[in-house]
Short mmCIF file of C-alpha atoms in Angstrom, two decimals:
data_model
loop_
_atom_site.label_atom_id
_atom_site.label_comp_id
_atom_site.label_asym_id
_atom_site.label_seq_id
_atom_site.Cartn_x
_atom_site.Cartn_y
_atom_site.Cartn_z
CA MET A 1 6.85 -5.42 16.62
CA ARG A 2 5.35 -3.62 14.00
CA ILE A 3 2.44 -2.48 15.39
CA LEU A 4 5.04 -0.88 18.24
CA LEU A 5 6.91 0.35 15.46
CA PHE A 6 3.91 1.94 14.05
CA ILE A 7 2.77 3.57 17.28
CA LEU A 8 6.43 5.19 17.76
CA MET A 9 6.44 6.28 14.07
CA GLN A 10 3.28 8.15 14.67
CA VAL A 11 4.67 9.64 17.92
CA ALA A 12 7.52 10.88 15.81
CA VAL A 13 5.41 12.15 13.24
CA LEU A 14 3.49 14.34 15.37
CA ILE A 15 6.57 15.77 16.63
CA LEU A 16 8.17 16.66 13.39
CA VAL A 17 4.81 18.01 12.16
CA SER A 18 4.21 20.26 15.58
CA ILE A 19 7.88 21.38 15.28
CA VAL A 20 7.40 22.35 11.11
CA GLY A 21 3.86 23.48 11.67
CA SER A 22 5.20 25.86 14.19
CA VAL A 23 7.80 27.57 11.97
CA LEU A 24 5.28 28.08 9.41
CA MET A 25 2.74 29.74 11.57
CA THR A 26 5.65 32.15 12.69
CA ILE A 27 6.59 32.75 8.90
CA PHE A 28 3.05 33.47 7.78
CA GLY A 29 1.97 35.07 11.02
CA VAL A 30 -0.95 32.37 11.30
CA ARG A 31 -2.47 32.80 15.23
CA ILE A 32 -3.76 29.58 16.92
CA SER A 33 -3.72 28.94 20.47
CA SER A 34 -1.72 26.32 22.09
CA GLY A 35 -4.56 24.24 22.91
CA THR A 36 -6.42 24.30 19.51
CA TYR A 37 -3.07 23.50 18.00
CA THR A 38 -2.46 20.35 20.25
CA GLY A 39 -6.12 19.18 19.47
CA LEU A 40 -5.67 19.82 15.83
CA LEU A 41 -2.33 17.78 15.56
CA ILE A 42 -4.35 15.19 17.46
CA MET A 43 -7.59 15.26 15.21
CA CYS A 44 -5.14 15.03 12.19
CA ALA A 45 -3.37 11.75 13.30
CA ILE A 46 -6.56 10.38 14.22
CA MET A 47 -8.14 10.85 10.66
CA GLY A 48 -5.04 9.97 8.90
CA CYS A 49 -4.30 6.60 10.82
CA VAL A 50 -7.60 5.23 11.77
CA GLY A 51 -9.03 4.55 8.32
CA SER A 52 -5.78 2.72 7.42
CA VAL A 53 -5.64 0.80 10.53
CA ILE A 54 -9.22 -0.31 9.92
CA SER A 55 -8.29 -1.43 6.34
CA LEU A 56 -5.44 -3.49 7.44
CA PHE A 57 -7.72 -5.25 9.91
CA MET A 58 -10.13 -5.85 7.53
CA SER A 59 -8.14 -6.46 4.53
CA LYS A 60 -8.51 -10.61 4.56
CA TRP A 61 -12.09 -9.85 4.32
CA MET A 62 -12.35 -7.25 2.06
CA CYS A 63 -10.25 -9.22 -0.70
CA LYS A 64 -12.38 -12.23 0.11
CA ARG A 65 -15.34 -10.29 -0.80
CA ALA A 66 -14.13 -7.93 -3.85
CA TYR A 67 -12.67 -11.28 -5.36
CA GLY A 68 -14.82 -13.85 -4.38
CA VAL A 69 -12.08 -15.71 -2.86
CA GLN A 70 -12.81 -19.57 -2.02
CA VAL A 71 -10.23 -20.61 0.62
CA ILE A 72 -9.10 -24.11 0.18
CA THR A 73 -9.97 -26.77 2.93
CA ALA A 74 -9.30 -29.76 1.08
CA PRO A 75 -7.91 -29.80 -2.08
CA ARG A 76 -10.00 -30.92 -5.04
CA ASN A 77 -6.92 -31.94 -7.65
CA ALA A 78 -3.25 -31.98 -7.91
CA ARG A 79 -2.84 -28.63 -8.58
CA GLU A 80 -4.57 -27.35 -5.77
CA GLN A 81 -2.52 -29.88 -3.58
CA PHE A 82 0.76 -28.57 -4.99
CA LEU A 83 -0.39 -25.30 -4.32
CA LEU A 84 -0.82 -25.86 -0.46
CA ASN A 85 2.51 -28.02 -0.52
CA THR A 86 4.66 -25.09 -1.96
CA ILE A 87 3.05 -22.20 0.26
CA ALA A 88 3.24 -24.74 3.46
CA GLN A 89 7.09 -25.43 2.37
CA GLN A 90 8.14 -21.69 2.06
CA ALA A 91 6.20 -21.15 5.20
CA ARG A 92 8.49 -23.08 7.33
CA ARG A 93 11.40 -21.63 5.41
CA GLU A 94 10.80 -18.17 6.26
CA GLY A 95 9.32 -18.67 9.69
CA PHE A 96 5.63 -18.20 9.99
CA ALA A 97 2.40 -19.93 10.36
CA MET A 98 0.65 -21.43 7.31
CA PRO A 99 -1.34 -18.79 5.74
CA GLU A 100 -5.14 -19.28 4.26
CA VAL A 101 -4.87 -20.10 0.85
CA GLY A 102 -7.78 -19.40 -1.62
CA ILE A 103 -8.53 -18.98 -5.27
CA TYR A 104 -10.62 -16.59 -7.17
CA GLU A 105 -12.07 -17.26 -10.89
CA SER A 106 -10.36 -14.76 -12.95
CA ASN A 107 -9.21 -14.72 -16.66
CA ASP A 108 -6.53 -12.23 -15.02
CA MET A 109 -3.45 -14.30 -14.25
CA ASN A 110 -2.48 -12.45 -10.92
CA ALA A 111 -1.94 -13.34 -7.15
CA PHE A 112 -2.37 -11.41 -3.58
CA ALA A 113 -1.30 -11.61 -0.26
CA THR A 114 -2.66 -9.70 2.69
CA GLY A 115 -3.25 -9.87 6.21
CA ALA A 116 -2.72 -7.73 9.50
CA SER A 117 0.28 -10.32 10.61
CA LYS A 118 2.52 -12.56 9.36
CA ASP A 119 0.67 -15.37 11.08
CA GLY A 120 -2.50 -14.51 10.09
CA ALA A 121 -1.74 -13.86 6.25
CA LEU A 122 -4.21 -14.65 3.71
CA VAL A 123 -2.06 -16.04 -0.10
CA ALA A 124 -4.98 -15.98 -2.79
CA VAL A 125 -4.23 -17.08 -6.67
CA SER A 126 -6.54 -16.49 -9.76
CA SER A 127 -8.08 -19.83 -11.38
CA ALA A 128 -5.87 -18.52 -14.72
CA LEU A 129 -2.68 -18.13 -12.75
CA LEU A 130 -3.29 -21.55 -11.00
CA TYR A 131 -3.70 -23.73 -14.11
CA SER A 132 -2.23 -21.83 -16.76
CA MET A 133 1.29 -21.21 -14.93
CA SER A 134 4.07 -24.11 -15.32
CA GLU A 135 5.06 -25.35 -11.61
CA ASP A 136 8.16 -23.28 -11.78
CA GLU A 137 6.58 -19.97 -12.40
CA LEU A 138 4.16 -20.74 -10.16
CA ARG A 139 6.58 -21.30 -7.18
CA GLY A 140 8.29 -18.01 -8.54
CA VAL A 141 4.58 -16.24 -7.74
CA LEU A 142 4.24 -17.79 -4.58
CA GLY A 143 7.63 -16.82 -3.12
CA HIS A 144 6.82 -13.54 -4.17
CA GLU A 145 3.21 -13.28 -2.17
CA MET A 146 5.07 -15.25 0.64
CA SER A 147 8.34 -12.73 0.46
CA HIS A 148 5.64 -10.05 1.18
CA ILE A 149 4.50 -11.46 4.26
CA ALA A 150 7.77 -11.79 5.52
CA ASN A 151 8.78 -8.31 5.17
CA GLY A 152 5.44 -7.46 6.90
CA ASP A 153 4.81 -5.34 3.56
CA MET A 154 1.29 -4.93 4.48
CA VAL A 155 1.67 -3.46 7.81
CA THR A 156 4.53 -1.14 6.73
CA MET A 157 2.41 0.18 3.80
CA CYS A 158 -0.79 1.08 5.98
CA LEU A 159 1.99 2.88 8.57
CA LEU A 160 3.31 4.68 5.71
CA GLN A 161 -0.59 5.54 4.64
CA GLY A 162 -1.46 6.93 7.97
CA VAL A 163 1.88 9.19 8.59
CA LEU A 164 1.46 10.63 4.97
CA ASN A 165 -2.45 10.85 5.62
CA THR A 166 -1.32 12.96 8.85
CA PHE A 167 0.62 15.50 6.71
CA VAL A 168 -2.10 15.82 4.05
CA TYR A 169 -5.00 17.03 6.33
CA PHE A 170 -2.58 19.03 9.22
CA PHE A 171 -0.76 21.20 6.46
CA SER A 172 -3.98 21.94 4.54
CA TYR A 173 -5.64 22.94 7.49
CA LEU A 174 -2.62 25.09 8.20
CA VAL A 175 -2.69 26.54 4.37
CA ALA A 176 -6.27 27.31 4.85
CA MET A 177 -5.85 28.93 7.89
CA ALA A 178 -3.22 31.40 6.72
CA VAL A 179 -5.24 31.92 3.57
CA SER A 180 -8.26 32.84 5.54
CA GLN A 181 -6.71 35.00 8.22
CA VAL A 182 -4.79 37.08 5.10
CA ALA A 183 -8.13 37.33 3.24
CA ARG A 184 -9.83 38.36 6.40
CA ASN A 185 -7.26 41.05 7.71
CA ASN A 186 -7.20 42.46 3.98
CA ASP A 187 -11.46 42.66 3.97
CA GLU A 188 -12.76 43.26 7.25
CA GLU A 189 -16.39 43.50 5.60
CA GLY A 190 -16.18 40.46 4.19
CA GLY A 191 -17.45 38.78 7.35
CA ASN A 192 -16.91 35.39 8.88
CA ALA A 193 -18.97 33.89 6.16
CA GLY A 194 -16.99 34.61 3.53
CA SER A 195 -13.65 33.70 5.41
CA PHE A 196 -15.39 30.30 6.48
CA LEU A 197 -16.12 29.27 2.73
CA LEU A 198 -12.58 30.23 1.64
CA PHE A 199 -11.20 28.08 4.36
CA HIS A 200 -13.05 25.42 3.46
CA LEU A 201 -12.41 25.76 -0.23
CA VAL A 202 -8.42 26.14 0.38
CA ASN A 203 -8.54 23.08 2.73
CA THR A 204 -10.09 21.00 -0.04
CA VAL A 205 -7.92 22.08 -2.76
CA PHE A 206 -4.85 21.48 -0.76
CA GLN A 207 -6.13 18.49 0.45
CA ILE A 208 -6.45 17.27 -2.71
CA ILE A 209 -2.85 18.57 -3.84
CA PHE A 210 -1.00 17.26 -1.04
CA GLY A 211 -2.94 14.28 -1.27
CA ILE A 212 -1.46 13.82 -4.71
CA LEU A 213 2.11 14.33 -3.54
CA ALA A 214 1.41 11.97 -0.88
CA ASN A 215 0.27 9.01 -3.60
CA ILE A 216 3.54 9.80 -5.58
CA ILE A 217 5.42 8.85 -2.27
CA LEU A 218 3.07 5.96 -1.33
CA MET A 219 3.27 4.20 -4.98
CA TRP A 220 7.18 4.95 -5.04
CA PHE A 221 7.56 2.56 -1.88
CA SER A 222 5.08 0.23 -3.32
CA ARG A 223 7.30 -0.15 -6.28
CA HIS A 224 10.55 -0.50 -4.02
CA ARG A 225 8.83 -3.49 -2.39
CA GLU A 226 7.99 -5.09 -5.22
CA TYR A 227 11.53 -5.52 -6.13
CA ARG A 228 12.21 -6.77 -2.82
CA ALA A 229 9.55 -9.40 -2.74
CA ASP A 230 11.16 -10.21 -6.26
CA ALA A 231 14.56 -10.26 -4.96
CA GLY A 232 12.88 -12.98 -1.93
CA SER A 233 11.14 -15.06 -4.17
CA ALA A 234 14.32 -15.27 -6.28
CA ALA A 235 16.24 -16.51 -2.68
CA LEU A 236 13.53 -18.91 -1.96
CA GLU A 237 12.96 -20.42 -5.17
CA GLY A 238 15.48 -19.44 -7.50
CA ARG A 239 16.09 -16.33 -9.72
CA ASP A 240 15.00 -18.27 -12.82
CA ARG A 241 11.36 -19.02 -11.45
CA MET A 242 10.74 -15.59 -10.73
CA ILE A 243 12.04 -14.27 -13.85
CA ALA A 244 10.03 -16.90 -15.64
CA ALA A 245 6.69 -15.98 -13.96
CA LEU A 246 7.34 -12.31 -14.70
CA GLN A 247 7.70 -13.48 -18.69
CA ALA A 248 4.36 -15.65 -18.32
CA LEU A 249 2.51 -12.34 -16.94
CA GLN A 250 4.22 -10.24 -19.55
CA ARG A 251 2.65 -12.91 -22.28
CA GLN A 252 -0.90 -11.89 -21.05
CA PRO A 253 -3.08 -8.88 -21.69
CA THR A 254 -2.60 -6.30 -18.98
CA MET A 255 -5.74 -6.10 -16.84
CA ASN A 256 -5.84 -2.93 -14.30
CA GLN A 257 -6.66 -3.95 -10.59
CA PRO A 258 -9.41 -2.01 -8.66
CA GLY A 259 -7.21 0.96 -6.94
CA GLN A 260 -7.81 -0.32 -3.51
CA PHE A 261 -6.49 -3.65 -3.72
CA GLN A 262 -3.78 -2.61 -6.77
CA ALA A 263 -0.68 -2.77 -4.57
CA LEU A 264 -1.55 -6.03 -3.25
CA CYS A 265 -1.42 -8.11 -6.27
CA ILE A 266 1.66 -9.08 -8.11
CA ASN A 267 0.67 -7.32 -11.08
CA GLY A 268 -0.91 -4.30 -10.74
CA GLY A 269 -1.91 -3.39 -14.30
CA GLY A 270 -1.08 0.15 -16.04
CA ASN A 271 -1.19 3.48 -15.41
CA LEU A 272 -0.82 6.85 -17.35
CA SER A 273 2.29 7.50 -15.69
CA GLU A 274 5.11 5.24 -13.67
CA LEU A 275 4.79 7.98 -10.64
CA PHE A 276 1.28 6.54 -9.96
CA MET A 277 2.08 2.73 -10.58
CA SER A 278 2.10 0.72 -7.50
CA HIS A 279 4.32 -1.69 -9.39
CA PRO A 280 7.15 -1.18 -11.53
CA PRO A 281 6.87 -2.37 -15.08
CA LEU A 282 7.71 -5.87 -15.74
CA ALA A 283 10.78 -5.27 -18.18
CA LYS A 284 12.39 -3.62 -15.22
CA ARG A 285 11.56 -6.15 -12.49
CA ILE A 286 13.16 -9.06 -14.85
CA ALA A 287 16.26 -6.68 -15.76
CA ALA A 288 16.60 -6.17 -11.82
CA LEU A 289 16.46 -10.00 -11.05
CA ARG A 290 19.11 -10.42 -13.80
CA GLN A 291 21.37 -7.96 -12.16
CA LEU A 292 20.82 -10.26 -8.88
CA ASN A 293 24.66 -12.26 -8.07
CA GLY A 294 26.07 -10.75 -11.05
#
């Protein structure tokens, strides 16, 4: 269903981009043939979506490799058995297949869920989290990760990333075309070489500018889905367990995660500004949970 939504969203985005782009070209006097314009739209959509789709379908493999995740096939102790049993119970309650469950060695108490579909997901926890948290705290963390899977957050993030990338590529290209055409009209002796260099310089600069704006939107959505996953865990395992889990995370030193995986983890680490954070501050998440049901 979400793959169909992805396709429909891309079609809608192309139509919207086409309309907005046509209006902007008329305003700024940018001249481009209809065939070139259509080709540009298709190229930007492909460039915007292919990378995010590939990342989605490779996410489990990439995370296993990056973190050294060892998938549990046979539990070695009571804590690993508890981990498997809890996730199995939560999967049944949420109505999707049992995900792969793994552990990775780290002193950072963290966990993540990833995968291209609900029935093909991976949940992994750090050794520090598994063996340092109480069972109630661990239930809260696992409920959070299973809520991400139930909400289809991995696919939705991929969809949004592709849409934003399409906007970034397309409008930076239009701005570069407008600037280079104005420069060429004002300085006909500059030749094609100067116009070519100016186009690529402006295109690069505006890809960076629009990319920063797109990342702010993406991180806002990522923070929103963290609140939803916290609420989902509260519904699955109880609000107090989820609050206790977040309080346990508050007590450990903050450790930043690799940029490409930061949004996957229950605790994404800190940044210079909340605008660029994939996760809300833990204090805000706890306050939001305390406001549930009263």
